[in-house]
């Protein structure tokens, strides 16, 4: 008969991982409250979960360029650990890197590290690498498509490092929608 001893530290680490998966049943997830009771009351834990991946997109006919969701992300990012930089990943020449606009949302352009990726795979790779760096406050990726496996990798990287991630989706990207018959 063979007996395998398991290190008690390893068991504790597994318990912590399971608790993270269960989202708050054994340990609380840090959050950033918005300070608006009607919003905070409806969010798990009373605010935006930190160390997690969030997908943000605009909606409606006036939201063609994604400026409103980019401004929302910039405003949230400005509030997260102001001593740390923010990695903002873009593909090609597209994107919202307009310094005065970001500053108007409270985000100092001096905090930005802009990464320009050749394609979607490189952009997702840059985001994942950024999420492994605890010296960053936030990682933002302007992406057209976020496949399930990539989303899961980004979520796990964010949970592991505690760095918050945002996937900024553009309105022009085809998505499943429900429409009333004409």
PDB file of C-alpha atoms in Angstrom:
ATOM      1  CA  UNK A   1       0.000   0.000   0.000  1.00  0.00           C
ATOM      2  CA  UNK A   2       1.349   3.399  -0.987  1.00  0.00           C
ATOM      3  CA  UNK A   3       0.466   6.502   1.022  1.00  0.00           C
ATOM      4  CA  UNK A   4       0.973   9.953  -0.421  1.00  0.00           C
ATOM      5  CA  UNK A   5       1.228  12.865   1.944  1.00  0.00           C
ATOM      6  CA  UNK A   6      -0.148  16.174   0.728  1.00  0.00           C
ATOM      7  CA  UNK A   7       1.387  19.379   1.965  1.00  0.00           C
ATOM      8  CA  UNK A   8      -1.152  21.348   4.038  1.00  0.00           C
ATOM      9  CA  UNK A   9      -0.030  24.543   2.275  1.00  0.00           C
ATOM     10  CA  UNK A  10      -0.990  23.003  -1.069  1.00  0.00           C
ATOM     11  CA  UNK A  11      -4.437  22.098   0.261  1.00  0.00           C
ATOM     12  CA  UNK A  12      -4.935  25.683   1.484  1.00  0.00           C
ATOM     13  CA  UNK A  13      -3.922  27.044  -1.923  1.00  0.00           C
ATOM     14  CA  UNK A  14      -6.444  24.742  -3.624  1.00  0.00           C
ATOM     15  CA  UNK A  15      -9.144  25.924  -1.231  1.00  0.00           C
ATOM     16  CA  UNK A  16      -8.350  29.547  -2.118  1.00  0.00           C
ATOM     17  CA  UNK A  17      -8.551  28.747  -5.829  1.00  0.00           C
ATOM     18  CA  UNK A  18     -11.928  27.043  -5.402  1.00  0.00           C
ATOM     19  CA  UNK A  19     -13.167  30.019  -3.373  1.00  0.00           C
ATOM     20  CA  UNK A  20     -12.124  32.384  -6.180  1.00  0.00           C
ATOM     21  CA  UNK A  21     -14.036  30.265  -8.658  1.00  0.00           C
ATOM     22  CA  UNK A  22     -17.087  30.290  -6.430  1.00  0.00           C
ATOM     23  CA  UNK A  23     -16.755  34.097  -6.232  1.00  0.00           C
ATOM     24  CA  UNK A  24     -17.089  35.099  -2.687  1.00  0.00           C
ATOM     25  CA  UNK A  25     -18.442  32.056  -0.872  1.00  0.00           C
ATOM     26  CA  UNK A  26     -15.272  31.782   1.230  1.00  0.00           C
ATOM     27  CA  UNK A  27     -13.296  34.927   0.507  1.00  0.00           C
ATOM     28  CA  UNK A  28     -14.408  38.330  -0.649  1.00  0.00           C
ATOM     29  CA  UNK A  29     -13.417  39.820  -3.980  1.00  0.00           C
ATOM     30  CA  UNK A  30     -12.115  43.400  -3.819  1.00  0.00           C
ATOM     31  CA  UNK A  31     -14.362  45.879  -5.613  1.00  0.00           C
ATOM     32  CA  UNK A  32     -14.350  49.493  -6.766  1.00  0.00           C
ATOM     33  CA  UNK A  33     -17.646  51.093  -5.739  1.00  0.00           C
ATOM     34  CA  UNK A  34     -19.080  53.674  -8.113  1.00  0.00           C
ATOM     35  CA  UNK A  35     -20.519  55.697  -5.258  1.00  0.00           C
ATOM     36  CA  UNK A  36     -24.000  55.580  -6.766  1.00  0.00           C
ATOM     37  CA  UNK A  37     -26.256  53.528  -4.517  1.00  0.00           C
ATOM     38  CA  UNK A  38     -28.516  52.358  -7.350  1.00  0.00           C
ATOM     39  CA  UNK A  39     -25.538  50.924  -9.242  1.00  0.00           C
ATOM     40  CA  UNK A  40     -23.457  49.620  -6.336  1.00  0.00           C
ATOM     41  CA  UNK A  41     -26.475  47.860  -4.836  1.00  0.00           C
ATOM     42  CA  UNK A  42     -26.928  45.824  -8.022  1.00  0.00           C
ATOM     43  CA  UNK A  43     -23.284  44.777  -8.399  1.00  0.00           C
ATOM     44  CA  UNK A  44     -21.946  41.699  -6.582  1.00  0.00           C
ATOM     45  CA  UNK A  45     -19.950  42.896  -3.587  1.00  0.00           C
ATOM     46  CA  UNK A  46     -21.158  46.482  -4.022  1.00  0.00           C
ATOM     47  CA  UNK A  47     -18.913  47.538  -6.903  1.00  0.00           C
ATOM     48  CA  UNK A  48     -16.891  46.601  -9.952  1.00  0.00           C
ATOM     49  CA  UNK A  49     -14.848  43.449  -9.261  1.00  0.00           C
ATOM     50  CA  UNK A  50     -11.110  44.098  -9.300  1.00  0.00           C
ATOM     51  CA  UNK A  51      -8.622  41.553 -10.593  1.00  0.00           C
ATOM     52  CA  UNK A  52     -11.183  40.420 -13.180  1.00  0.00           C
ATOM     53  CA  UNK A  53     -11.934  40.800 -16.886  1.00  0.00           C
ATOM     54  CA  UNK A  54     -14.785  43.112 -17.894  1.00  0.00           C
ATOM     55  CA  UNK A  55     -16.180  43.477 -21.400  1.00  0.00           C
ATOM     56  CA  UNK A  56     -17.437  46.961 -22.297  1.00  0.00           C
ATOM     57  CA  UNK A  57     -19.205  48.098 -25.452  1.00  0.00           C
ATOM     58  CA  UNK A  58     -21.501  50.864 -26.580  1.00  0.00           C
ATOM     59  CA  UNK A  59     -24.954  50.471 -28.008  1.00  0.00           C
ATOM     60  CA  UNK A  60     -27.318  52.402 -30.173  1.00  0.00           C
ATOM     61  CA  UNK A  61     -26.962  54.235 -33.481  1.00  0.00           C
ATOM     62  CA  UNK A  62     -24.927  57.116 -32.001  1.00  0.00           C
ATOM     63  CA  UNK A  63     -22.200  54.837 -30.666  1.00  0.00           C
ATOM     64  CA  UNK A  64     -20.285  54.089 -33.859  1.00  0.00           C
ATOM     65  CA  UNK A  65     -16.764  54.940 -32.703  1.00  0.00           C
ATOM     66  CA  UNK A  66     -16.764  53.535 -29.162  1.00  0.00           C
ATOM     67  CA  UNK A  67     -15.930  56.880 -27.541  1.00  0.00           C
ATOM     68  CA  UNK A  68     -18.417  56.495 -24.662  1.00  0.00           C
ATOM     69  CA  UNK A  69     -17.196  53.026 -23.582  1.00  0.00           C
ATOM     70  CA  UNK A  70     -13.566  54.189 -23.917  1.00  0.00           C
ATOM     71  CA  UNK A  71     -14.375  57.202 -21.725  1.00  0.00           C
ATOM     72  CA  UNK A  72     -16.048  54.937 -19.161  1.00  0.00           C
ATOM     73  CA  UNK A  73     -12.980  52.683 -19.031  1.00  0.00           C
ATOM     74  CA  UNK A  74     -10.642  55.696 -18.790  1.00  0.00           C
ATOM     75  CA  UNK A  75     -12.648  57.087 -15.869  1.00  0.00           C
ATOM     76  CA  UNK A  76     -12.580  53.785 -14.006  1.00  0.00           C
ATOM     77  CA  UNK A  77      -8.884  53.208 -14.793  1.00  0.00           C
ATOM     78  CA  UNK A  78      -8.036  56.679 -13.468  1.00  0.00           C
ATOM     79  CA  UNK A  79      -9.383  55.648 -10.050  1.00  0.00           C
ATOM     80  CA  UNK A  80      -7.378  52.420  -9.816  1.00  0.00           C
ATOM     81  CA  UNK A  81      -3.966  52.708  -8.133  1.00  0.00           C
ATOM     82  CA  UNK A  82      -2.895  56.129  -9.485  1.00  0.00           C
ATOM     83  CA  UNK A  83       0.782  55.327  -8.829  1.00  0.00           C
ATOM     84  CA  UNK A  84       0.746  52.545 -11.433  1.00  0.00           C
ATOM     85  CA  UNK A  85       0.654  52.774 -15.239  1.00  0.00           C
ATOM     86  CA  UNK A  86      -2.090  51.482 -17.521  1.00  0.00           C
ATOM     87  CA  UNK A  87      -1.423  49.235 -20.509  1.00  0.00           C
ATOM     88  CA  UNK A  88      -3.779  50.138 -23.378  1.00  0.00           C
ATOM     89  CA  UNK A  89      -3.556  47.656 -26.266  1.00  0.00           C
ATOM     90  CA  UNK A  90      -4.757  48.541 -29.763  1.00  0.00           C
ATOM     91  CA  UNK A  91      -4.657  46.824 -33.110  1.00  0.00           C
ATOM     92  CA  UNK A  92      -3.038  48.632 -36.033  1.00  0.00           C
ATOM     93  CA  UNK A  93      -3.805  52.335 -36.269  1.00  0.00           C
ATOM     94  CA  UNK A  94      -7.295  52.113 -34.796  1.00  0.00           C
ATOM     95  CA  UNK A  95      -8.140  53.181 -31.285  1.00  0.00           C
ATOM     96  CA  UNK A  96      -8.774  55.831 -28.704  1.00  0.00           C
ATOM     97  CA  UNK A  97      -5.385  57.179 -27.727  1.00  0.00           C
ATOM     98  CA  UNK A  98      -6.395  60.846 -27.673  1.00  0.00           C
ATOM     99  CA  UNK A  99      -4.589  62.260 -24.629  1.00  0.00           C
ATOM    100  CA  UNK A 100      -6.774  65.352 -24.007  1.00  0.00           C
ATOM    101  CA  UNK A 101      -9.920  63.198 -24.196  1.00  0.00           C
ATOM    102  CA  UNK A 102      -8.534  60.690 -21.716  1.00  0.00           C
ATOM    103  CA  UNK A 103      -7.392  63.521 -19.435  1.00  0.00           C
ATOM    104  CA  UNK A 104     -10.944  64.914 -19.497  1.00  0.00           C
ATOM    105  CA  UNK A 105     -12.031  61.552 -18.049  1.00  0.00           C
ATOM    106  CA  UNK A 106      -9.491  61.917 -15.232  1.00  0.00           C
ATOM    107  CA  UNK A 107      -6.802  59.695 -16.748  1.00  0.00           C
ATOM    108  CA  UNK A 108      -3.382  61.317 -16.968  1.00  0.00           C
ATOM    109  CA  UNK A 109      -1.850  60.506 -20.374  1.00  0.00           C
ATOM    110  CA  UNK A 110       1.516  60.089 -18.614  1.00  0.00           C
ATOM    111  CA  UNK A 111       0.153  56.878 -17.032  1.00  0.00           C
ATOM    112  CA  UNK A 112      -0.500  55.260 -20.405  1.00  0.00           C
ATOM    113  CA  UNK A 113       1.618  52.615 -22.031  1.00  0.00           C
ATOM    114  CA  UNK A 114       0.237  52.148 -25.551  1.00  0.00           C
ATOM    115  CA  UNK A 115       0.803  48.826 -27.281  1.00  0.00           C
ATOM    116  CA  UNK A 116       0.017  48.526 -30.990  1.00  0.00           C
ATOM    117  CA  UNK A 117      -0.490  44.946 -32.096  1.00  0.00           C
ATOM    118  CA  UNK A 118      -0.308  43.682 -35.694  1.00  0.00           C
ATOM    119  CA  UNK A 119      -3.375  41.479 -35.306  1.00  0.00           C
ATOM    120  CA  UNK A 120      -5.946  40.158 -32.834  1.00  0.00           C
ATOM    121  CA  UNK A 121      -3.767  37.257 -31.685  1.00  0.00           C
ATOM    122  CA  UNK A 122      -0.892  39.624 -30.846  1.00  0.00           C
ATOM    123  CA  UNK A 123      -3.289  41.982 -29.084  1.00  0.00           C
ATOM    124  CA  UNK A 124      -4.664  39.190 -26.888  1.00  0.00           C
ATOM    125  CA  UNK A 125      -1.103  38.034 -26.195  1.00  0.00           C
ATOM    126  CA  UNK A 126      -0.083  41.553 -25.139  1.00  0.00           C
ATOM    127  CA  UNK A 127      -3.088  41.764 -22.828  1.00  0.00           C
ATOM    128  CA  UNK A 128      -2.290  38.406 -21.244  1.00  0.00           C
ATOM    129  CA  UNK A 129       1.374  39.345 -20.709  1.00  0.00           C
ATOM    130  CA  UNK A 130       0.310  42.688 -19.235  1.00  0.00           C
ATOM    131  CA  UNK A 131      -2.038  40.946 -16.818  1.00  0.00           C
ATOM    132  CA  UNK A 132       0.887  38.950 -15.474  1.00  0.00           C
ATOM    133  CA  UNK A 133       2.627  42.199 -14.465  1.00  0.00           C
ATOM    134  CA  UNK A 134       1.560  43.341 -11.001  1.00  0.00           C
ATOM    135  CA  UNK A 135       3.224  46.702 -11.626  1.00  0.00           C
ATOM    136  CA  UNK A 136       0.239  47.695 -13.800  1.00  0.00           C
ATOM    137  CA  UNK A 137      -3.030  49.121 -12.503  1.00  0.00           C
ATOM    138  CA  UNK A 138      -5.173  48.146 -15.499  1.00  0.00           C
ATOM    139  CA  UNK A 139      -4.910  46.402 -18.873  1.00  0.00           C
ATOM    140  CA  UNK A 140      -7.251  47.534 -21.665  1.00  0.00           C
ATOM    141  CA  UNK A 141      -7.597  45.829 -25.026  1.00  0.00           C
ATOM    142  CA  UNK A 142      -9.560  47.274 -27.947  1.00  0.00           C
ATOM    143  CA  UNK A 143     -10.721  44.111 -29.660  1.00  0.00           C
ATOM    144  CA  UNK A 144     -13.254  43.077 -32.258  1.00  0.00           C
ATOM    145  CA  UNK A 145     -13.704  39.486 -31.120  1.00  0.00           C
ATOM    146  CA  UNK A 146     -13.077  37.812 -27.767  1.00  0.00           C
ATOM    147  CA  UNK A 147     -13.195  34.026 -28.186  1.00  0.00           C
ATOM    148  CA  UNK A 148     -14.146  31.971 -25.137  1.00  0.00           C
ATOM    149  CA  UNK A 149     -10.709  30.386 -24.565  1.00  0.00           C
ATOM    150  CA  UNK A 150      -8.979  33.782 -24.812  1.00  0.00           C
ATOM    151  CA  UNK A 151     -11.517  35.290 -22.429  1.00  0.00           C
ATOM    152  CA  UNK A 152     -10.851  32.516 -19.916  1.00  0.00           C
ATOM    153  CA  UNK A 153      -7.064  32.965 -20.157  1.00  0.00           C
ATOM    154  CA  UNK A 154      -7.417  36.706 -19.570  1.00  0.00           C
ATOM    155  CA  UNK A 155      -9.759  36.132 -16.614  1.00  0.00           C
ATOM    156  CA  UNK A 156      -7.361  33.655 -15.005  1.00  0.00           C
ATOM    157  CA  UNK A 157      -4.396  35.989 -15.540  1.00  0.00           C
ATOM    158  CA  UNK A 158      -6.349  38.889 -13.984  1.00  0.00           C
ATOM    159  CA  UNK A 159      -7.354  36.776 -10.971  1.00  0.00           C
ATOM    160  CA  UNK A 160      -3.802  35.564 -10.480  1.00  0.00           C
ATOM    161  CA  UNK A 161      -2.171  39.013 -10.562  1.00  0.00           C
ATOM    162  CA  UNK A 162      -5.008  41.130  -9.185  1.00  0.00           C
ATOM    163  CA  UNK A 163      -4.753  43.447 -12.206  1.00  0.00           C
ATOM    164  CA  UNK A 164      -8.129  44.519 -13.628  1.00  0.00           C
ATOM    165  CA  UNK A 165      -8.738  44.036 -17.359  1.00  0.00           C
ATOM    166  CA  UNK A 166     -11.151  45.612 -19.813  1.00  0.00           C
ATOM    167  CA  UNK A 167     -12.007  44.307 -23.271  1.00  0.00           C
ATOM    168  CA  UNK A 168     -13.306  47.309 -25.227  1.00  0.00           C
ATOM    169  CA  UNK A 169     -15.629  46.105 -27.969  1.00  0.00           C
ATOM    170  CA  UNK A 170     -16.561  48.295 -30.939  1.00  0.00           C
ATOM    171  CA  UNK A 171     -20.180  48.656 -32.092  1.00  0.00           C
ATOM    172  CA  UNK A 172     -19.377  47.919 -35.737  1.00  0.00           C
ATOM    173  CA  UNK A 173     -18.413  44.359 -34.853  1.00  0.00           C
ATOM    174  CA  UNK A 174     -21.149  41.855 -35.763  1.00  0.00           C
ATOM    175  CA  UNK A 175     -22.786  40.301 -32.704  1.00  0.00           C
ATOM    176  CA  UNK A 176     -25.818  38.181 -32.029  1.00  0.00           C
ATOM    177  CA  UNK A 177     -28.785  40.489 -31.580  1.00  0.00           C
ATOM    178  CA  UNK A 178     -32.521  40.012 -31.202  1.00  0.00           C
ATOM    179  CA  UNK A 179     -34.732  42.153 -33.398  1.00  0.00           C
ATOM    180  CA  UNK A 180     -38.468  42.495 -33.593  1.00  0.00           C
ATOM    181  CA  UNK A 181     -39.936  41.288 -36.886  1.00  0.00           C
ATOM    182  CA  UNK A 182     -40.722  44.068 -39.391  1.00  0.00           C
TER     183      UNK A 182
END
